[in-house]
């Protein structure tokens, strides 16, 4: 019987493990990937201060701390079911059953699928897949590609691909269909685009800040969006062009690009064939919460947090006795927030209340200082889920 | 190994001192680096396609690359439905691509066998028989 099992060795899981080990709890961290770090591993971007955020280095810092405290971390372990028992939880894995008094689920996020015709061809992948291949495995995903889906995540990863020397034709929207919905609506995409303007160098920065002011101006910006796109790091970003089809027999050979109206409708006769050998599809992230669901944790759908989120309070406790959550399962935010949340959860599990309070303040400070806001109303979303917890108290 | 590696990265630096690992994919021998997954080692060798759709034969490859979508499922040392993106390569690993399977129910629903006995009766002549039902 472990004191605590932590599912997920990303920034949240690792920092929680460190906090628990400080109190000498018997901790086991499991992760299904081949190495710890979660999706922090692939991250690479320049902060507004000019400093590089290198996920591999950040992971190593966490691992060094965890190892100094003799933390037990097992990779290649997949969890597929959890049972609640009187003494705690039984975690079902491909390596057998794990009994634990307390359980932290830090499973992270998954990418929303944005299906467009041809998306099953080899060479089509999620933008996160390209990130892992490029920065973790150091393998080129192709020679020339295009990014379908314009949002905070895809802009950041498109830049990472460029840094690695991979040629991108442009970023454009997916064609509108019942599934792609908001991702294919230029107006809604523009609302998201202005939030990342500050990450880009001069030209786009000016462009973005001009239109961030009010909705009416954004509407005009969509209407009169430049035909050649707006360049970010030398690569055009199109929100009035969509990819209607990915073409190829055994692999990606090209995409069909069309002009779209401000509402995302195809303008007939504008088809253009663009030769590429890979396509990255980006539909944004949602909390990966199935494991909290199978154990019976209540949920709320909170758009500001990215989807269905297990009910929890500010110290990461769920209404289920001994069940905690941290990181992107609680809402889509940066790895820095996830890491700080993990520390809160870890101290809460170890019942170090003074440290919990301090760690909670740290989460708020990091959120305030964030250079990327995945959702502008994140604080409102957090308040909603914390209120929901009170209903179970 | 072919040239699909990012050996020099302006921020992450050089890829150095990686140990080479040898494995097979559909009988052909490939090399990857220690720490590679099956998917990354194959893509480094220019191999994208990992399987075909079991019913239609349409080619498939990685999609999410983080273990969620199961599009990269392959057979590893005789075990099927193994995710290529989550499985580290090791020396002498025998990897096989996913193949087409018999599709006994590939007809309109009114023609489907109503019992297992009926299904077996119909598939007596079929060499692949009931391999995947």
Short mmCIF file of C-alpha atoms in Angstrom, two decimals:
data_model
loop_
_atom_site.label_atom_id
_atom_site.label_comp_id
_atom_site.label_asym_id
_atom_site.label_seq_id
_atom_site.Cartn_x
_atom_site.Cartn_y
_atom_site.Cartn_z
CA UNK A 1 0.00 0.00 0.00
CA UNK A 2 1.52 3.30 -1.14
CA UNK A 3 0.84 6.56 0.66
CA UNK A 4 0.25 8.14 -2.73
CA UNK A 5 0.26 7.09 -6.35
CA UNK A 6 0.66 9.88 -8.89
CA UNK A 7 -0.57 9.27 -12.43
CA UNK A 8 1.47 11.37 -14.82
CA UNK A 9 5.13 12.37 -14.62
CA UNK A 10 4.67 15.77 -16.23
CA UNK A 11 5.31 19.11 -14.52
CA UNK A 12 2.30 18.70 -12.19
CA UNK A 13 2.99 15.08 -11.23
CA UNK A 14 6.71 15.57 -10.68
CA UNK A 15 6.38 18.68 -8.53
CA UNK A 16 3.65 16.99 -6.49
CA UNK A 17 5.94 14.00 -5.98
CA UNK A 18 8.75 16.29 -4.79
CA UNK A 19 6.43 17.98 -2.27
CA UNK A 20 5.25 14.57 -0.98
CA UNK A 21 8.80 13.21 -0.72
CA UNK A 22 9.82 16.21 1.39
CA UNK A 23 7.48 14.71 4.00
CA UNK A 24 8.93 11.27 3.33
CA UNK A 25 5.66 9.79 2.02
CA UNK A 26 5.83 6.49 0.16
CA UNK A 27 5.26 7.79 -3.38
CA UNK A 28 5.01 6.09 -6.77
CA UNK A 29 4.81 8.13 -9.95
CA UNK A 30 3.68 6.33 -13.10
CA UNK A 31 3.65 7.53 -16.70
CA UNK A 32 2.91 5.73 -19.93
CA UNK A 33 5.53 7.53 -22.01
CA UNK A 34 9.08 6.19 -22.30
CA UNK A 35 10.57 8.99 -20.21
CA UNK A 36 9.31 11.40 -17.53
CA UNK A 37 8.45 15.03 -18.27
CA UNK A 38 5.10 14.75 -19.97
CA UNK A 39 4.44 17.35 -22.62
CA UNK A 40 6.81 19.73 -20.89
CA UNK A 41 9.57 17.82 -22.71
CA UNK A 42 8.73 19.23 -26.13
CA UNK A 43 8.26 22.85 -25.12
CA UNK A 44 10.62 25.43 -26.50
CA UNK A 45 9.86 29.11 -26.78
CA UNK A 46 11.36 32.49 -26.15
CA UNK A 47 9.90 34.45 -23.25
CA UNK A 48 9.13 38.16 -23.72
CA UNK A 49 12.34 38.73 -21.71
CA UNK A 50 14.30 36.99 -24.46
CA UNK A 51 15.09 33.97 -22.30
CA UNK A 52 14.44 30.50 -23.72
CA UNK A 53 11.96 28.20 -22.03
CA UNK A 54 13.47 24.78 -22.73
CA UNK A 55 11.17 21.96 -21.60
CA UNK A 56 13.95 19.36 -21.57
CA UNK A 57 16.03 21.47 -19.17
CA UNK A 58 13.00 22.29 -17.01
CA UNK A 59 12.19 18.59 -16.82
CA UNK A 60 15.75 17.80 -15.78
CA UNK A 61 15.57 20.33 -12.95
CA UNK A 62 12.42 18.61 -11.63
CA UNK A 63 13.96 15.16 -12.07
CA UNK A 64 17.13 16.17 -10.22
CA UNK A 65 15.03 17.33 -7.27
CA UNK A 66 12.88 14.19 -7.37
CA UNK A 67 15.92 11.92 -7.59
CA UNK A 68 17.66 13.71 -4.71
CA UNK A 69 14.62 12.73 -2.64
CA UNK A 70 14.72 9.12 -3.90
CA UNK A 71 11.41 9.38 -5.71
CA UNK A 72 10.12 6.21 -7.34
CA UNK A 73 9.18 7.02 -10.96
CA UNK A 74 8.12 4.26 -13.35
CA UNK A 75 7.68 4.90 -17.06
CA UNK A 76 5.92 2.75 -19.64
CA UNK A 77 3.05 2.14 -17.20
CA UNK A 78 -0.46 2.76 -18.54
CA UNK A 79 -3.40 3.14 -16.18
CA UNK A 80 -6.75 2.04 -17.59
CA UNK A 81 -9.01 1.84 -14.55
CA UNK A 82 -9.28 3.00 -10.94
CA UNK A 83 -11.40 1.56 -8.13
CA UNK A 84 -12.36 3.29 -4.92
CA UNK A 85 -11.98 1.08 -1.84
CA UNK A 86 -12.43 1.87 1.87
CA UNK A 87 -8.70 2.38 2.51
CA UNK A 88 -8.07 4.36 -0.69
CA UNK A 89 -7.75 3.38 -4.33
CA UNK A 90 -6.74 0.48 -6.55
CA UNK A 91 -5.03 1.63 -9.72
CA UNK A 92 -5.25 -0.85 -12.60
CA UNK A 93 -2.21 -0.78 -14.89
CA UNK A 94 -0.58 -2.86 -17.62
CA UNK A 95 1.91 -3.81 -14.88
CA UNK A 96 -0.70 -5.03 -12.39
CA UNK A 97 -2.65 -3.47 -9.53
CA UNK A 98 -1.37 -0.66 -7.32
CA UNK A 99 -2.95 -0.06 -3.91
CA UNK A 100 -2.69 3.41 -2.49
CA UNK A 101 -4.12 5.52 0.32
CA UNK A 102 -4.22 8.70 -1.75
CA UNK A 103 -4.24 9.26 -5.47
CA UNK A 104 -3.25 12.23 -7.62
CA UNK A 105 -4.38 12.26 -11.22
CA UNK A 106 -2.14 14.53 -13.29
CA UNK A 107 -2.96 13.14 -16.70
CA UNK A 108 -2.64 16.42 -18.59
CA UNK A 109 -4.48 17.27 -21.78
CA UNK A 110 -5.26 15.85 -25.19
CA UNK A 111 -5.68 17.57 -28.52
CA UNK A 112 -9.13 18.17 -29.94
CA UNK A 113 -9.54 16.32 -33.24
CA UNK A 114 -10.33 18.50 -36.25
CA UNK A 115 -11.31 16.09 -39.00
CA UNK A 116 -11.11 17.31 -42.59
CA UNK A 117 -11.18 15.16 -45.76
CA UNK A 118 -7.91 13.26 -46.17
CA UNK A 119 -6.83 13.58 -42.53
CA UNK A 120 -6.09 9.85 -42.15
CA UNK A 121 -3.29 9.90 -44.75
CA UNK A 122 0.23 9.18 -43.48
CA UNK A 123 1.89 12.57 -43.06
CA UNK A 124 -1.11 14.15 -41.35
CA UNK A 125 -0.62 14.53 -37.61
CA UNK A 126 -1.67 16.62 -34.67
CA UNK A 127 0.49 19.67 -34.04
CA UNK A 128 1.57 18.14 -30.71
CA UNK A 129 2.77 15.02 -32.54
CA UNK A 130 5.06 17.20 -34.61
CA UNK A 131 6.31 18.91 -31.46
CA UNK A 132 7.30 15.62 -29.81
CA UNK A 133 8.96 14.28 -32.98
CA UNK A 134 10.91 17.48 -33.51
CA UNK A 135 12.06 18.46 -30.03
CA UNK A 136 12.04 15.17 -28.10
CA UNK A 137 12.97 12.56 -30.70
CA UNK A 138 14.78 15.01 -32.98
CA UNK A 139 13.19 13.59 -36.12
CA UNK A 140 11.97 15.74 -39.02
CA UNK A 141 8.25 15.25 -39.60
CA UNK A 142 8.72 16.23 -43.25
CA UNK A 143 10.38 18.62 -45.65
CA UNK A 144 7.56 21.09 -46.21
CA UNK A 145 4.32 21.33 -44.30
CA UNK A 146 1.26 23.37 -43.53
CA UNK A 147 -0.52 23.98 -40.24
CA UNK A 148 -4.31 23.63 -40.23
CA UNK A 149 -5.86 25.45 -37.30
CA UNK A 150 -4.81 28.85 -35.97
CA UNK A 151 -4.62 29.12 -32.19
CA UNK A 152 -2.23 29.74 -29.30
CA UNK A 153 -0.83 26.21 -29.33
CA UNK A 154 -0.38 25.89 -33.09
CA UNK A 155 1.36 29.26 -33.36
CA UNK A 156 3.81 28.31 -30.62
CA UNK A 157 4.60 24.90 -32.12
CA UNK A 158 4.78 26.25 -35.69
CA UNK A 159 7.57 28.49 -34.41
CA UNK A 160 9.30 25.48 -32.83
CA UNK A 161 9.23 23.64 -36.16
CA UNK A 162 10.74 26.69 -37.89
CA UNK A 163 13.51 26.90 -35.30
CA UNK A 164 14.34 23.24 -36.00
CA UNK A 165 14.75 24.15 -39.66
CA UNK A 166 11.49 22.69 -40.95
CA UNK A 167 9.82 24.61 -43.77
CA UNK A 168 6.19 25.63 -43.25
CA UNK A 169 4.13 27.02 -46.12
CA UNK A 170 1.62 28.81 -43.88
CA UNK A 171 -1.04 28.43 -41.23
CA UNK A 172 -4.68 28.34 -42.32
CA UNK A 173 -8.09 27.32 -40.99
CA UNK A 174 -9.72 23.93 -41.39
CA UNK A 175 -12.69 23.88 -43.75
CA UNK A 176 -15.99 24.43 -41.95
CA UNK A 177 -17.97 21.30 -41.11
CA UNK A 178 -20.15 20.16 -38.19
CA UNK A 179 -17.04 19.09 -36.24
CA UNK A 180 -14.55 21.87 -36.98
CA UNK A 181 -17.10 24.60 -36.01
CA UNK A 182 -15.31 27.45 -34.18
CA UNK A 183 -11.88 26.44 -35.50
CA UNK A 184 -13.19 27.20 -39.00
CA UNK A 185 -14.84 30.55 -38.15
CA UNK A 186 -12.50 33.45 -39.03
CA UNK A 187 -14.13 35.82 -36.55
CA UNK A 188 -13.74 33.45 -33.62
CA UNK A 189 -10.19 32.54 -34.64
CA UNK A 190 -9.34 36.25 -34.78
CA UNK A 191 -10.48 36.65 -31.18
CA UNK A 192 -7.90 34.04 -30.20
CA UNK A 193 -5.22 35.41 -32.50
CA UNK A 194 -5.04 38.82 -30.87
CA UNK A 195 -4.12 37.14 -27.61
CA UNK A 196 -0.86 35.76 -29.04
CA UNK A 197 0.12 38.93 -30.88
CA UNK A 198 2.53 39.95 -28.13
CA UNK A 199 4.60 36.79 -28.67
CA UNK A 200 5.52 37.75 -32.20
CA UNK A 201 8.12 40.20 -33.40
CA UNK A 202 7.31 43.72 -34.58
CA UNK A 203 5.02 43.63 -37.62
CA UNK A 204 2.54 41.17 -36.26
CA UNK A 205 2.70 42.67 -32.81
CA UNK A 206 1.56 46.02 -34.18
CA UNK A 207 -1.10 44.30 -36.22
CA UNK A 208 -2.41 42.39 -33.26
CA UNK A 209 -2.49 45.20 -30.74
CA UNK A 210 -4.38 47.37 -33.22
CA UNK A 211 -7.22 44.95 -33.37
CA UNK A 212 -7.28 43.75 -29.80
CA UNK A 213 -9.20 46.84 -28.74
CA UNK A 214 -12.80 45.99 -29.47
CA UNK A 215 -15.04 43.50 -31.20
CA UNK A 216 -16.13 45.91 -33.94
CA UNK A 217 -12.55 46.54 -35.00
CA UNK A 218 -11.82 42.83 -34.93
CA UNK A 219 -14.80 42.31 -37.22
CA UNK A 220 -13.34 44.78 -39.69
CA UNK A 221 -9.95 43.11 -39.40
CA UNK A 222 -11.53 39.82 -40.41
CA UNK A 223 -13.43 41.44 -43.28
CA UNK A 224 -10.37 43.18 -44.70
CA UNK A 225 -7.83 40.53 -43.74
CA UNK A 226 -4.86 40.69 -46.17
CA UNK A 227 -5.05 38.20 -49.05
CA UNK A 228 -1.45 37.21 -48.53
CA UNK A 229 -2.05 36.60 -44.84
CA UNK A 230 -0.29 38.29 -41.96
CA UNK A 231 3.30 37.23 -41.55
CA UNK A 232 4.55 35.95 -38.26
CA UNK A 233 8.23 34.96 -38.26
CA UNK A 234 8.17 35.14 -42.05
CA UNK A 235 5.31 32.64 -42.34
CA UNK A 236 1.85 33.77 -43.49
CA UNK A 237 -1.06 33.22 -41.13
CA UNK A 238 -4.33 33.02 -43.02
CA UNK A 239 -7.71 33.32 -41.39
CA UNK A 240 -9.61 33.93 -44.63
CA UNK A 241 -8.19 30.78 -46.23
CA UNK A 242 -9.07 27.23 -45.29
CA UNK A 243 -7.81 23.77 -46.17
CA UNK A 244 -10.72 21.93 -47.77
CA UNK A 245 -8.95 18.68 -48.56
CA UNK A 246 -5.69 16.83 -47.95
CA UNK A 247 -4.62 14.99 -51.11
CA UNK A 248 -2.48 11.92 -51.74
CA UNK A 249 -2.63 8.19 -52.47
CA UNK A 250 -0.39 6.52 -49.90
CA UNK A 251 0.81 9.68 -48.18
CA UNK A 252 0.29 13.42 -48.15
CA UNK A 253 1.17 14.98 -51.51
CA UNK A 254 -0.68 18.30 -51.36
CA UNK A 255 -3.53 20.25 -49.80
CA UNK A 256 -6.36 22.16 -51.43
CA UNK A 257 -6.64 25.70 -50.11
CA UNK A 258 -9.74 27.84 -50.61
CA UNK A 259 -10.75 31.39 -49.74
CA UNK A 260 -13.51 31.69 -47.16
CA UNK A 261 -16.00 34.38 -46.15
CA UNK A 262 -15.76 36.07 -42.72
CA UNK A 263 -18.19 33.34 -41.57
CA UNK A 264 -15.99 30.54 -42.89
CA UNK A 265 -17.99 29.63 -46.01
CA UNK A 266 -16.00 28.50 -49.06
CA UNK A 267 -15.84 31.06 -51.89
CA UNK A 268 -16.27 28.94 -55.05
CA UNK A 269 -13.58 29.00 -57.71
CA UNK A 270 -10.75 29.88 -55.34
CA UNK A 271 -9.20 26.41 -55.05
CA UNK A 272 -5.44 26.29 -55.04
CA UNK A 273 -3.23 23.19 -54.78
CA UNK A 274 -0.23 23.50 -52.47
CA UNK A 275 2.46 20.83 -52.49
CA UNK A 276 3.42 19.67 -49.00
CA UNK A 277 4.59 16.36 -47.54
CA UNK A 278 3.11 16.83 -44.08
CA UNK A 279 0.14 18.51 -42.46
CA UNK A 280 -0.25 19.46 -38.80
CA UNK A 281 -3.80 19.70 -37.50
CA UNK A 282 -4.38 21.90 -34.47
CA UNK A 283 -7.70 21.95 -32.65
CA UNK A 284 -6.47 23.13 -29.26
CA UNK A 285 -6.31 21.20 -25.99
CA UNK A 286 -8.89 19.75 -23.63
CA UNK A 287 -8.39 18.30 -20.12
CA UNK A 288 -7.68 14.56 -20.25
CA UNK A 289 -10.07 13.55 -17.52
CA UNK A 290 -11.32 9.99 -18.19
CA UNK A 291 -9.51 8.50 -15.19
CA UNK A 292 -11.23 10.91 -12.79
CA UNK A 293 -14.47 9.97 -14.49
CA UNK A 294 -14.12 6.18 -14.09
CA UNK A 295 -13.42 6.53 -10.37
CA UNK A 296 -16.64 8.50 -9.98
CA UNK A 297 -15.47 12.09 -9.53
CA UNK A 298 -18.15 14.67 -10.37
CA UNK A 299 -17.56 17.02 -13.30
CA UNK A 300 -18.49 20.42 -14.64
CA UNK A 301 -18.28 21.60 -18.23
CA UNK A 302 -16.34 24.86 -18.06
CA UNK A 303 -15.50 26.39 -21.41
CA UNK A 304 -12.90 28.76 -19.94
CA UNK A 305 -10.94 25.75 -18.64
CA UNK A 306 -11.12 23.89 -21.96
CA UNK A 307 -13.86 21.32 -21.37
CA UNK A 308 -15.09 18.86 -18.77
CA UNK A 309 -13.12 19.32 -15.56
CA UNK A 310 -13.24 17.21 -12.38
CA UNK A 311 -14.69 19.24 -9.52
CA UNK A 312 -11.89 20.38 -7.18
CA UNK A 313 -10.99 23.14 -4.76
CA UNK A 314 -8.03 25.52 -4.64
CA UNK A 315 -5.87 22.94 -2.94
CA UNK A 316 -6.58 20.40 -5.65
CA UNK A 317 -8.85 18.12 -3.58
CA UNK A 318 -11.82 16.52 -5.31
CA UNK A 319 -15.04 15.64 -3.46
CA UNK A 320 -13.76 12.03 -3.30
CA UNK A 321 -11.79 11.42 -0.12
CA UNK A 322 -8.08 11.10 -0.96
CA UNK A 323 -8.45 11.91 -4.67
CA UNK A 324 -6.51 14.92 -5.96
CA UNK A 325 -6.03 16.47 -9.40
CA UNK A 326 -3.39 18.88 -10.75
CA UNK A 327 -2.15 20.25 -14.04
CA UNK A 328 -4.07 20.42 -17.30
CA UNK A 329 -6.72 17.94 -16.14
CA UNK A 330 -7.99 20.88 -14.05
CA UNK A 331 -7.99 23.33 -17.00
CA UNK A 332 -5.74 24.30 -19.89
CA UNK A 333 -2.92 26.55 -18.75
CA UNK A 334 0.85 26.70 -19.13
CA UNK A 335 3.35 24.15 -17.82
CA UNK A 336 4.45 26.72 -15.25
CA UNK A 337 0.96 26.82 -13.76
CA UNK A 338 0.77 23.01 -13.87
CA UNK A 339 4.07 22.75 -12.04
CA UNK A 340 2.91 25.17 -9.34
CA UNK A 341 -0.42 23.33 -9.00
CA UNK A 342 1.48 20.09 -8.50
CA UNK A 343 3.29 21.63 -5.56
CA UNK A 344 -0.07 22.68 -4.04
CA UNK A 345 -1.45 19.17 -4.49
CA UNK A 346 1.69 17.57 -3.07
CA UNK A 347 1.61 19.67 0.09
CA UNK A 348 -2.14 19.10 0.43
CA UNK A 349 -1.57 15.33 0.20
CA UNK A 350 1.23 15.59 2.79
CA UNK A 351 -1.08 17.73 4.99
CA UNK A 352 1.42 20.60 5.17
CA UNK A 353 -1.20 23.33 5.41
CA UNK A 354 1.20 26.27 5.82
CA UNK A 355 3.04 25.26 2.69
CA UNK A 356 -0.25 24.72 0.83
CA UNK A 357 -1.25 28.34 1.44
CA UNK A 358 2.09 29.63 0.17
CA UNK A 359 1.97 27.37 -2.87
CA UNK A 360 -1.56 28.58 -3.68
CA UNK A 361 -0.29 32.16 -3.76
CA UNK A 362 2.49 31.05 -6.09
CA UNK A 363 -0.05 29.59 -8.56
CA UNK A 364 -1.90 32.91 -8.65
CA UNK A 365 1.31 34.89 -9.16
CA UNK A 366 2.39 32.66 -12.05
CA UNK A 367 -1.05 32.93 -13.64
CA UNK A 368 -0.87 36.73 -13.44
CA UNK A 369 2.55 36.79 -15.09
CA UNK A 370 1.73 34.28 -17.86
CA UNK A 371 2.89 35.30 -21.33
CA UNK A 372 0.42 32.90 -22.98
CA UNK A 373 -3.21 32.83 -21.87
CA UNK A 374 -4.91 29.83 -23.42
CA UNK A 375 -8.24 31.34 -22.44
CA UNK A 376 -8.81 34.99 -21.47
CA UNK A 377 -11.37 34.10 -18.82
CA UNK A 378 -9.23 31.53 -17.02
CA UNK A 379 -9.75 33.14 -13.61
CA UNK A 380 -13.53 33.17 -14.03
CA UNK A 381 -13.36 29.50 -15.00
CA UNK A 382 -11.29 28.66 -11.94
CA UNK A 383 -13.77 30.47 -9.72
CA UNK A 384 -16.64 28.43 -11.21
CA UNK A 385 -15.02 25.06 -10.53
CA UNK A 386 -14.02 26.05 -6.99
CA UNK A 387 -17.61 27.17 -6.30
CA UNK A 388 -18.83 23.82 -7.61
CA UNK A 389 -16.66 22.10 -4.99
CA UNK A 390 -18.53 23.92 -2.20
CA UNK A 391 -21.70 22.08 -3.24
CA UNK A 392 -20.07 18.80 -2.21
CA UNK A 393 -18.45 20.06 1.00
CA UNK B 1 20.50 5.83 -40.95
CA UNK B 2 18.94 8.30 -43.35
CA UNK B 3 19.02 12.03 -42.94
CA UNK B 4 15.67 12.73 -41.30
CA UNK B 5 17.38 13.49 -37.99
CA UNK B 6 17.70 16.96 -36.61
CA UNK B 7 21.34 16.49 -35.61
CA UNK B 8 22.02 20.19 -34.99
CA UNK B 9 19.41 22.34 -33.30
CA UNK B 10 20.11 26.06 -32.76
CA UNK B 11 18.69 26.00 -29.22
CA UNK B 12 18.63 22.36 -28.13
CA UNK B 13 22.16 21.75 -29.40
CA UNK B 14 23.82 18.78 -31.09
CA UNK B 15 22.55 15.24 -30.91
CA UNK B 16 25.62 13.46 -29.60
CA UNK B 17 26.68 10.17 -28.07
CA UNK B 18 23.48 8.36 -28.95
CA UNK B 19 23.73 4.58 -28.87
CA UNK B 20 22.47 2.78 -31.96
CA UNK B 21 19.81 0.10 -31.66
CA UNK B 22 18.92 -2.41 -34.40
CA UNK B 23 15.38 -3.71 -34.95
CA UNK B 24 13.25 -5.06 -37.79
CA UNK B 25 10.07 -3.74 -39.37
CA UNK B 26 8.25 -6.14 -41.71
CA UNK B 27 11.43 -8.20 -41.97
CA UNK B 28 13.68 -5.30 -42.97
CA UNK B 29 16.45 -4.22 -40.57
CA UNK B 30 16.58 -0.63 -39.33
CA UNK B 31 18.68 1.36 -36.93
CA UNK B 32 17.42 3.85 -34.41
CA UNK B 33 18.79 5.65 -31.38
CA UNK B 34 18.39 4.44 -27.83
CA UNK B 35 15.47 6.45 -26.45
CA UNK B 36 13.57 6.33 -29.75
CA UNK B 37 10.06 5.01 -29.90
CA UNK B 38 9.21 2.61 -32.73
CA UNK B 39 7.42 5.49 -34.45
CA UNK B 40 10.29 7.96 -34.19
CA UNK B 41 12.92 5.42 -35.24
CA UNK B 42 10.90 4.47 -38.31
CA UNK B 43 10.19 8.07 -39.28
CA UNK B 44 13.90 8.82 -38.92
CA UNK B 45 14.37 6.12 -41.54
CA UNK B 46 11.75 7.66 -43.81
CA UNK B 47 9.03 5.15 -42.93
CA UNK B 48 5.69 6.84 -42.27
CA UNK B 49 3.15 4.11 -42.90
CA UNK B 50 2.71 1.81 -39.88
CA UNK B 51 -0.42 -0.12 -40.80
CA UNK B 52 -3.38 -0.28 -43.10
CA UNK B 53 -6.98 0.10 -42.02
CA UNK B 54 -8.10 -3.40 -41.05
CA UNK B 55 -11.14 -3.30 -43.33
CA UNK B 56 -10.39 -0.89 -46.19
CA UNK B 57 -6.61 -1.29 -46.50
CA UNK B 58 -6.14 2.50 -46.41
CA UNK B 59 -2.66 3.50 -45.22
CA UNK B 60 -2.24 4.88 -41.68
CA UNK B 61 0.55 6.44 -39.62
CA UNK B 62 0.99 8.30 -36.36
CA UNK B 63 -1.62 10.94 -35.61
CA UNK B 64 -1.33 12.14 -31.99
CA UNK B 65 2.09 10.63 -31.13
CA UNK B 66 1.24 10.68 -27.40
CA UNK B 67 -0.66 7.43 -27.00
CA UNK B 68 -4.26 8.60 -27.28
CA UNK B 69 -5.45 7.87 -30.80
CA UNK B 70 -4.13 4.31 -31.37
CA UNK B 71 -3.63 5.10 -35.08
CA UNK B 72 -0.03 3.80 -34.85
CA UNK B 73 -0.85 0.31 -33.59
CA UNK B 74 1.61 -2.36 -34.75
CA UNK B 75 2.55 -5.92 -33.81
CA UNK B 76 5.65 -6.22 -31.62
CA UNK B 77 7.22 -9.61 -30.95
CA UNK B 78 3.89 -11.29 -31.81
CA UNK B 79 1.79 -8.99 -29.57
CA UNK B 80 -0.71 -6.98 -31.57
CA UNK B 81 -2.24 -3.53 -30.95
CA UNK B 82 0.98 -2.08 -29.53
CA UNK B 83 1.29 1.69 -29.85
CA UNK B 84 4.40 2.51 -31.90
CA UNK B 85 4.52 6.02 -30.41
CA UNK B 86 4.73 4.76 -26.81
CA UNK B 87 7.02 1.77 -27.21
CA UNK B 88 10.79 2.19 -26.93
CA UNK B 89 12.86 0.36 -29.53
CA UNK B 90 15.26 -2.28 -28.28
CA UNK B 91 17.83 -4.45 -29.98
CA UNK B 92 16.26 -7.28 -32.00
CA UNK B 93 12.71 -5.99 -31.55
CA UNK B 94 10.53 -7.55 -34.24
CA UNK B 95 7.94 -5.02 -35.41
CA UNK B 96 5.28 -5.79 -37.98
CA UNK B 97 2.85 -3.39 -39.61
CA UNK B 98 -0.88 -3.77 -39.10
CA UNK B 99 -2.53 -5.76 -41.91
CA UNK B 100 -5.95 -5.98 -43.51
CA UNK B 101 -8.27 -8.42 -41.76
CA UNK B 102 -11.15 -10.48 -43.05
CA UNK B 103 -14.33 -8.45 -42.84
CA UNK B 104 -17.11 -10.94 -42.35
CA UNK B 105 -19.64 -8.23 -41.56
CA UNK B 106 -18.77 -6.09 -44.56
CA UNK B 107 -22.27 -6.33 -45.99
CA UNK B 108 -25.51 -4.59 -45.36
CA UNK B 109 -26.87 -5.37 -41.88
CA UNK B 110 -29.81 -7.43 -43.17
CA UNK B 111 -27.27 -9.91 -44.58
CA UNK B 112 -25.30 -10.29 -41.35
CA UNK B 113 -25.24 -13.76 -39.80
CA UNK B 114 -27.76 -13.91 -36.97
CA UNK B 115 -25.85 -16.46 -34.90
CA UNK B 116 -22.20 -17.46 -34.50
CA UNK B 117 -23.02 -20.88 -35.91
CA UNK B 118 -24.39 -19.21 -39.00
CA UNK B 119 -21.23 -17.11 -39.29
CA UNK B 120 -19.01 -20.21 -39.01
CA UNK B 121 -21.07 -22.05 -41.60
CA UNK B 122 -20.67 -19.20 -44.08
CA UNK B 123 -16.94 -18.85 -43.49
CA UNK B 124 -16.00 -22.53 -43.78
CA UNK B 125 -14.46 -21.93 -47.19
CA UNK B 126 -12.62 -18.80 -46.15
CA UNK B 127 -8.95 -19.61 -45.46
CA UNK B 128 -8.58 -16.76 -42.97
CA UNK B 129 -11.65 -18.13 -41.26
CA UNK B 130 -12.55 -16.65 -37.91
CA UNK B 131 -9.13 -15.16 -37.22
CA UNK B 132 -10.38 -11.78 -36.12
CA UNK B 133 -13.86 -12.17 -34.74
#
